[in-house]
Coordinates of C-alpha atoms and ligand atoms in Angstrom, one line a residue:
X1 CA 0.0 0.0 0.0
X2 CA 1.6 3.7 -0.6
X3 CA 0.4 6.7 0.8
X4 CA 1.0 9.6 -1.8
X5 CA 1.2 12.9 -1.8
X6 CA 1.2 14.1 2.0
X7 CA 4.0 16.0 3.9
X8 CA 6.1 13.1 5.4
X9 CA 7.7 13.8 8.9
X10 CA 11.2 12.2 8.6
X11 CA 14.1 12.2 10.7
X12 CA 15.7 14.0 7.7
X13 CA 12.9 16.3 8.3
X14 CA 9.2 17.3 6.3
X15 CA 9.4 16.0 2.9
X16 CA 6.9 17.6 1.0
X17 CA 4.6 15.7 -1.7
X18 CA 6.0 12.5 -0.1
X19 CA 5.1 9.0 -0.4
X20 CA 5.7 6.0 2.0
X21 CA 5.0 2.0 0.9
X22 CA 4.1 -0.5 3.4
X23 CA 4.7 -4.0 3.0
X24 CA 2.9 -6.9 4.8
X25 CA 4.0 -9.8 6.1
X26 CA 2.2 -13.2 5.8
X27 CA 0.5 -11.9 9.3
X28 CA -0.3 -9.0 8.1
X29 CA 1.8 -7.0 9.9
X30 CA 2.6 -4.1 7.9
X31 CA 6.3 -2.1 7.9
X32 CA 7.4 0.7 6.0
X33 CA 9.6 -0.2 2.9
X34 CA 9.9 2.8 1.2
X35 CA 10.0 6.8 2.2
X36 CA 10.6 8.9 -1.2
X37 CA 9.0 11.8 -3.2
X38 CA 5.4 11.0 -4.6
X39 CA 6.7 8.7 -7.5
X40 CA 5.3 10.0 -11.3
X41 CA 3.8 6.4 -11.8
X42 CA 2.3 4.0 -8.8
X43 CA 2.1 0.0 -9.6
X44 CA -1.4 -0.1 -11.0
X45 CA -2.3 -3.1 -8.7
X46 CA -1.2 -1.0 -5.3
X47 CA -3.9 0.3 -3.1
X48 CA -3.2 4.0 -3.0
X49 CA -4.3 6.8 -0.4
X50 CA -4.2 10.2 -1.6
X51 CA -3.3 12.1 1.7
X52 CA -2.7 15.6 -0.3
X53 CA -3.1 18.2 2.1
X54 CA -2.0 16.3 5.1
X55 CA 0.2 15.5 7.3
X56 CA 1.9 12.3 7.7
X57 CA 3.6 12.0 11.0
X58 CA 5.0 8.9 13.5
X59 CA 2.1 7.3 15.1
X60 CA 2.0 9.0 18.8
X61 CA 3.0 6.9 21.8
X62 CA 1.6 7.6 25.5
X63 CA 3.6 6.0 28.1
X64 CA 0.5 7.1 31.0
X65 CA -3.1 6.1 30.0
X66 CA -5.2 4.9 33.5
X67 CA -8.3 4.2 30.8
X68 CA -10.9 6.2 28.5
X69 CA -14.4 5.7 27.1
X70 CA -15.5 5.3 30.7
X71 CA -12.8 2.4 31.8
X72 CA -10.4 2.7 34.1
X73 CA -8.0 0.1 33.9
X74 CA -7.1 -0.7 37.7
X75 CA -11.1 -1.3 38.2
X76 CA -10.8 -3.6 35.3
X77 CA -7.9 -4.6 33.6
X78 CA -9.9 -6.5 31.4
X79 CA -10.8 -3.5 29.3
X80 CA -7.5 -3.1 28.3
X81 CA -7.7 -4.1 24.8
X82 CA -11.7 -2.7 24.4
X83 CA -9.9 0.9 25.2
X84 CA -7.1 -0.2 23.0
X85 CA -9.1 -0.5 20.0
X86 CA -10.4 3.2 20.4
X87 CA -7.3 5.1 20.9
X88 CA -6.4 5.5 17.6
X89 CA -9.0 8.4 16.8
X90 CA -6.2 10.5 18.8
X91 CA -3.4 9.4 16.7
X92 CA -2.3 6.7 19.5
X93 CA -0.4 3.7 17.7
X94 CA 1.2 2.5 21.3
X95 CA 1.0 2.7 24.9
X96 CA 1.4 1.8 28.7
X97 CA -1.3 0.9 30.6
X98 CA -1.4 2.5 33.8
X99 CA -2.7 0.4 36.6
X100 CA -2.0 2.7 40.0
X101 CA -1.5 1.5 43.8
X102 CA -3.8 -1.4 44.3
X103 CA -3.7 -4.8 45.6
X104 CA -0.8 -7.1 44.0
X105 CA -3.8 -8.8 42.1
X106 CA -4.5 -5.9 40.0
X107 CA -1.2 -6.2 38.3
X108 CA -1.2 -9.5 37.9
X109 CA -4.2 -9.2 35.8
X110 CA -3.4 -6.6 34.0
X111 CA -0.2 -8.6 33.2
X112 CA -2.6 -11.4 31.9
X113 CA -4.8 -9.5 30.0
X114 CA -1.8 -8.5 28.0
X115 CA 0.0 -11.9 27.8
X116 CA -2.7 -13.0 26.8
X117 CA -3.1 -11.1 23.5
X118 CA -5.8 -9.3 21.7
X119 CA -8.8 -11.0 20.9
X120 CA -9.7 -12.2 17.5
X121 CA -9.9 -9.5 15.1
X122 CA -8.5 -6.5 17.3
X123 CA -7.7 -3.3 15.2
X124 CA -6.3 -0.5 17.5
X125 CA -3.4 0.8 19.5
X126 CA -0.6 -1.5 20.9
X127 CA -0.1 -2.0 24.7
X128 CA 3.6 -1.9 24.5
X129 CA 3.3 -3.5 28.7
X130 CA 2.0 -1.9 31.7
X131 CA 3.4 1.2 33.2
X132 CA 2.8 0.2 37.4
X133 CA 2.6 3.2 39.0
X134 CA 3.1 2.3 42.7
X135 CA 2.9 0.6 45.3
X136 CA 6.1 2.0 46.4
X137 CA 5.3 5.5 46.6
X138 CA 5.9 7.9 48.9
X139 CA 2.5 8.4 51.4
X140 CA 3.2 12.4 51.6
X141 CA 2.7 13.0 48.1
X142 CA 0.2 10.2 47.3
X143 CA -2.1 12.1 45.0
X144 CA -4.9 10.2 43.9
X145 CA -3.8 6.7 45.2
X146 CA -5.1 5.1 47.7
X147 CA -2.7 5.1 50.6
X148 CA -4.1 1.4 52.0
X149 CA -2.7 -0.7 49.4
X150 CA 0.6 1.7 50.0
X151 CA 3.7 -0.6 50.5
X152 CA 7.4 -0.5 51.4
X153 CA 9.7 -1.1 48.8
X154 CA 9.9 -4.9 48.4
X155 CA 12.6 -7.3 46.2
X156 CA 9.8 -10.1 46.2
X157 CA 7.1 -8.3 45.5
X158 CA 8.4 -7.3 41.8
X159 CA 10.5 -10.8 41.0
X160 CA 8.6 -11.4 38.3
X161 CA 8.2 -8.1 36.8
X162 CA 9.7 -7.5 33.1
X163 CA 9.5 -6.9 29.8
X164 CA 8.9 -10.6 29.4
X165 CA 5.8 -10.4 31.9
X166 CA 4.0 -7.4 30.3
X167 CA 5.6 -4.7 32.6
X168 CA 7.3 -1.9 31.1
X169 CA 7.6 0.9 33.4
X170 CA 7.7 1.2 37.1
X171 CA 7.2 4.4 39.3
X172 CA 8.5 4.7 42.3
X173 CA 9.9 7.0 45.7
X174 CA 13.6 6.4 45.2
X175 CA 13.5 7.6 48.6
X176 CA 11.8 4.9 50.9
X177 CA 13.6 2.5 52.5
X178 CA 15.2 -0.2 50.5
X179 CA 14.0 1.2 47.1
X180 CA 17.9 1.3 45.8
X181 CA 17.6 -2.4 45.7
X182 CA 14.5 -2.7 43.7
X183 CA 15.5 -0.1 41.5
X184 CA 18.7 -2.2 40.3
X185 CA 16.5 -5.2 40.5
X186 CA 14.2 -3.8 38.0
X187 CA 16.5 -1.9 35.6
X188 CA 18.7 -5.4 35.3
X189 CA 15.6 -7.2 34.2
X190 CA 15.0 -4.3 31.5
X191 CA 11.8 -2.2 33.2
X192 CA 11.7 1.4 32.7
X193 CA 12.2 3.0 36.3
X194 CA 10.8 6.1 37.1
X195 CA 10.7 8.6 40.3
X196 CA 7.6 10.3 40.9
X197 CA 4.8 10.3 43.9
X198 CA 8.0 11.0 45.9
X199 CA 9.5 13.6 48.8
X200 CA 12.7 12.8 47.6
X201 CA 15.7 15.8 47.9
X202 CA 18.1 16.3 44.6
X203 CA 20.5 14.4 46.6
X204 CA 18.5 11.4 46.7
X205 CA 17.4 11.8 43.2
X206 CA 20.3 11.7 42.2
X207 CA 21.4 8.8 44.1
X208 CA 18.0 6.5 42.1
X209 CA 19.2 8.0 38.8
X210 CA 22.9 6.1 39.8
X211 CA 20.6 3.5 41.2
X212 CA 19.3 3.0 37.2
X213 CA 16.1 5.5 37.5
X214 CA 16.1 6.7 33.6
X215 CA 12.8 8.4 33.6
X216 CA 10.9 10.8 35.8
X217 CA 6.6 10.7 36.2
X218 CA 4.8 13.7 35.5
X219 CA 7.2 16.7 36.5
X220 CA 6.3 18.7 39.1
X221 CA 3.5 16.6 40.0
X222 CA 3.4 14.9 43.3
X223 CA 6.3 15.6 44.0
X224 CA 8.8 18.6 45.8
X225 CA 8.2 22.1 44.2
X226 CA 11.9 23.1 42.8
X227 CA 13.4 25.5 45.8
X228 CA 16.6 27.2 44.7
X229 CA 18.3 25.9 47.6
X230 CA 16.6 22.3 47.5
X231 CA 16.1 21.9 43.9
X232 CA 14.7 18.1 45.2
X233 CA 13.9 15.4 42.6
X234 CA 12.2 18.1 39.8
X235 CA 15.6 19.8 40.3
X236 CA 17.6 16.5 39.6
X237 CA 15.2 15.6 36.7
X238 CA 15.8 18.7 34.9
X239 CA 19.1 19.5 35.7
X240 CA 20.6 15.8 35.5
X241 CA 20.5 14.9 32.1
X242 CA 20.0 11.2 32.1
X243 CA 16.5 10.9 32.6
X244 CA 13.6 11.7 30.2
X245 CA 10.9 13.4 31.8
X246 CA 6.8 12.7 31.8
X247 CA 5.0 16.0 31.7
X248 CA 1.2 16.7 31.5
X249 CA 0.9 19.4 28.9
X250 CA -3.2 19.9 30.1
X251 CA -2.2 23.8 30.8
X252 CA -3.7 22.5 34.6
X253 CA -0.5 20.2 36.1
X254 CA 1.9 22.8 35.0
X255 CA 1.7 26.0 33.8
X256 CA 2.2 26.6 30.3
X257 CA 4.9 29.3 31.2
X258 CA 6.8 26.5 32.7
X259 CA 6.4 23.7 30.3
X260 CA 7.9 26.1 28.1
X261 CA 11.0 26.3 30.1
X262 CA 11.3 22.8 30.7
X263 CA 11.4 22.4 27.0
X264 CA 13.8 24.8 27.0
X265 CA 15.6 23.0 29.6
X266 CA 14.9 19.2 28.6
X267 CA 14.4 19.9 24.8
X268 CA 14.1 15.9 23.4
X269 CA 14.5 14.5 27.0
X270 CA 10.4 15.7 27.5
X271 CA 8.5 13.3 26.7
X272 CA 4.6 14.3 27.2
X273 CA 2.0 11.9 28.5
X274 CA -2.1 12.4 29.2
X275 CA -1.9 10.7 32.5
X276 CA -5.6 10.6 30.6
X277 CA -8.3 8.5 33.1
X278 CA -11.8 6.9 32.3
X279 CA -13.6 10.4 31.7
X280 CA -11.6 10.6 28.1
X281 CA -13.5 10.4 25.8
X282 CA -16.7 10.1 27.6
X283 CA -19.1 12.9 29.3
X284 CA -18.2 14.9 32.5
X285 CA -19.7 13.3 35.4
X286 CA -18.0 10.4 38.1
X287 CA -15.9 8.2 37.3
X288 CA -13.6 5.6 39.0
X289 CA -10.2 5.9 39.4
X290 CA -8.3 3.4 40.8
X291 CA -10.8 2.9 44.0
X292 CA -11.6 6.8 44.3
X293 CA -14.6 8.1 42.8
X294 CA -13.2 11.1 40.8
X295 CA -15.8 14.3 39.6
X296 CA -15.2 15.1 35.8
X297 CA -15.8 18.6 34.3
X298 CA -14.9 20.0 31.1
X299 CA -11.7 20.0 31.7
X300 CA -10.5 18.5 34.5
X301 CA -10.6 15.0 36.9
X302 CA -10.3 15.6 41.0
X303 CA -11.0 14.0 43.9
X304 CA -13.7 15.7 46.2
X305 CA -10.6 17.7 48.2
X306 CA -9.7 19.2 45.0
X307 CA -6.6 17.3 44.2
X308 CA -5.7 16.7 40.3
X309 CA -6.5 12.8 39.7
X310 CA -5.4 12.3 36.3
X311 CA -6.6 14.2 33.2
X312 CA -8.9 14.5 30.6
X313 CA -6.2 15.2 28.0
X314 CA -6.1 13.4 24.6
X315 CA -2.4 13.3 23.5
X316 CA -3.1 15.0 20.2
X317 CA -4.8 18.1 22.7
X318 CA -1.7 17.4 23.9
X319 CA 0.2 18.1 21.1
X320 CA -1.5 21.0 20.0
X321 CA -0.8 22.6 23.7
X322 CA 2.6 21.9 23.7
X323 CA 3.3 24.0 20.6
X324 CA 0.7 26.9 21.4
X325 CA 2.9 26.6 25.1
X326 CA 6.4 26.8 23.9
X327 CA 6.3 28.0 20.2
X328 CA 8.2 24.8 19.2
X329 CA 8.2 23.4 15.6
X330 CA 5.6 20.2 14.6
X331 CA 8.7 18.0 14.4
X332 CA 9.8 19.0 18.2
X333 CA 6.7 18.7 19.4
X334 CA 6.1 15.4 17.8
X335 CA 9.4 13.6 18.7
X336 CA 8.2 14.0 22.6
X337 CA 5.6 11.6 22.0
X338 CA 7.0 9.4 18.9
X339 CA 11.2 9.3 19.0
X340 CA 11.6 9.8 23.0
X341 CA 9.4 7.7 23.9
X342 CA 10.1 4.8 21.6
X343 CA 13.9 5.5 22.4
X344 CA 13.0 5.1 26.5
X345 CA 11.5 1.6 25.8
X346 CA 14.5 0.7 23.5
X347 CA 12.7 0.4 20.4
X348 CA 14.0 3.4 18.3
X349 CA 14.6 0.5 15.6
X350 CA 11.1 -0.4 15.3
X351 CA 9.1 3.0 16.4
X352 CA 8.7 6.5 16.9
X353 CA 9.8 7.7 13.3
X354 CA 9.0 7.2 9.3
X355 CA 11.9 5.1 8.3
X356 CA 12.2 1.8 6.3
X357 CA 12.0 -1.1 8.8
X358 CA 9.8 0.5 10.9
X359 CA 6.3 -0.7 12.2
X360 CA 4.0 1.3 9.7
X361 CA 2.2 3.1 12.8
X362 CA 1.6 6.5 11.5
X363 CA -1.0 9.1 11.7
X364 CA -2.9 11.6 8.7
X365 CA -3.0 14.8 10.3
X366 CA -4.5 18.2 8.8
X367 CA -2.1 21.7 8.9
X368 CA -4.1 22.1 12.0
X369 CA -3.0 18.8 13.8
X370 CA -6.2 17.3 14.2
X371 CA -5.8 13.2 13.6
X372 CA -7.7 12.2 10.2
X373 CA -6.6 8.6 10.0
X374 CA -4.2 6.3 12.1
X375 CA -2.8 3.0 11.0
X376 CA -1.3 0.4 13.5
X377 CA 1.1 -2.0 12.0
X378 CA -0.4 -0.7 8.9
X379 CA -3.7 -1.4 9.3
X380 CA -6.6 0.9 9.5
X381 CA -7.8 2.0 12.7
X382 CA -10.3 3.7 14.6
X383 CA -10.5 7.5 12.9
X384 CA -10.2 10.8 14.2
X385 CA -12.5 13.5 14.2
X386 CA -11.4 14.8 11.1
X387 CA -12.3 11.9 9.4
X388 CA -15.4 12.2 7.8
X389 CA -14.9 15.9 5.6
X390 CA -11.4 14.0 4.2
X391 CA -12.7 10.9 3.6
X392 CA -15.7 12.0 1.7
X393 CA -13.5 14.7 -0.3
X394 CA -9.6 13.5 -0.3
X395 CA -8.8 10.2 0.6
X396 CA -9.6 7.4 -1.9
X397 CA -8.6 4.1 -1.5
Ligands
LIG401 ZN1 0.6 9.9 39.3

């Protein structure tokens, strides 16, 4: 299949009138085998989308979704793959599941559910594993999770946690008691570890990130405000280097003032994330997160004391902020959810860019960066809001 005419995002940069092919394999699983200028003459038996007008950009990864379309995934694990399938109208190819503090159970399901693959006939976004966002978190910044199921830092709690067993990501307090251990623990094995829900000072930041902590959950919340003479771990996170850092671009987590100078700061360390919960995608009202009834309004998700408890934010809003916030270029803005995150989780081979070899997730986009189309592996999914007006008057097939 080729995709003709549409201004390709490239690691080379835009290339405009540009085509890409996508190849199949005897699964079906579609790569990219060719990125080139719209070629004169097409192989008359191809399928063919004209895209002109649009863009073409990596499909968009989220490494913090706690549900959408009403489901939150630590209630019910098993929706996994039902909110999968519907996450591609925002241009989302991949992502981590969040399930937050909760009884070891929950994660063991939620490890299931994705072991166990999607069922017959799925279409929609990959669950690249689970991002676990406690247990071991640190009780005076505990946000929206519930501080019963709160634990200390434990080696035989997370034995079997790994890539291998469906878990990707792990936020922690590098600051409780015997967390150093689990941090090396989990970084041999290959998980993602992250500090956030956490009290802990620069010093002790810095002593997780030597520990193997390589990525930092949604900066500046839950966590120590930066003091000039205690910069504590959003201090360390920004000023370290070796970390990439989550960020909620919502203009309600963090000012857009500073998002602006933490891009300025981070530049392709920043990697945004929705931190998005059940209300995405569905009506204002109450919702479940985790095991806290949360109130929804147009635009944001709190618990009854007023404290943030996740977002409403769909990560191409979230794109869309992040330029209006920092004045960035489409191909900045997009490598924070395509490139950085892809490159966190080790597969810059296979995603977050346009390149030959690549999984063909990618996403139509118009000049105004709402999602037309999204393919997964090359296939078709779920469609944006933009959809209808192209389809009926550019894309044919
Ligand atoms: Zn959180």
């Amino acid at each position: 299949m080729w995709i003709v005419r549409a201004t390709v995002v490239t690691p080379a940069g835009m290339l405009a009138d540009g085509a890409v092919e996508i190849g199949y394999d005897a699964r079906g699983w579609g790569r990219i085998t060719a990125v080139a200028p719209t070629p004169a003459t097409l192989p008359p038996d191809a399928p063919v989308i004209d895209a002109a007008g649009l863009i073409l950009a990596p499909g968009f990864i989220d490494l913090q979704l706690n549900g959408a379309f009403g489901h939150d995934f630590t209630q019910r694990p098993e929706m996994i793959w039902s909110v999968a399938a519907q996450l591609p109208r925002y241009g989302v190819t991949s992502f981590l599941p969040t399930i937050i503090t909760s009884p070891a159970v929950t994660a063991r399901q939620a490890q299931q559910v994705l072991l166990a693959g999607p069922p017959p006939g799925f279409t929609g976004a990959q669950p690249l594993g689970l991002h676990i966002e406690g247990p071991f978190l640190n009780r005076g910044k505990k946000g929206a999770h519930n501080p019963a199921h709160l634990r200390a830092p434990d080696l035989a709690y997370v034995r079997d946690w790994s890539p291998q067993t469906a878990v990707a990501l792990v936020t922690l307090a590098p600051e409780l008691p015997g967390a150093t251990a689990v941090i090396h623990h989990l970084a041999q094995q290959g998980v993602v570890v992250s500090a956030g829900h956490s009290l802990a000072t620069y010093a002790q930041a810095v002593h997780g990130f030597n520990a193997g902590i390589r990525y930092g959950t949604h900066l500046f919340n839950a966590m120590l405000s930066l003091h000039h003479r205690e910069p504590g771990l959003a201090g360390a996170l920004l000023g370290d280097g070796r970390a990439t850092i989550g960020l909620i671009p919502d203009g309600l987590h963090v000012h857009p003032a500073l998002v602006k100078l933490v891009w300025q700061t981070a530049g392709a360390r920043l990697n945004l994330v929705t931190d998005a919960m059940a209300a995405l995608g569905a009506a204002p009202g109450a919702y479940q997160l985790g095991d806290f009834t949360v109130t929804v309004d147009e635009t944001s998700a709190r618990l009854a004391d007023g404290t943030l408890a996740g977002s409403i934010l769909s990560l191409d809003a979230a794109l869309r902020n992040f330029i209006q916030f920092t004045g960035c270029t489409l191909a900045e803005a997009l490598a924070t959810i395509t490139t950085t995150p892809a490159q966190l989780l080790g597969l810059a081979g296979r995603k977050g860019h346009i390149a030959p070899g690549c999984d063909a997730d990618l996403v139509l986009l118009t000049p105004d960066l709402q999602v037309v189309k999204t393919f997964v592996n090359g296939r078709s999914a779920e469609c944006g809001a933009r959809n209808e007006e192209y389809h009926t008057n550019k894309l044919t097939n």
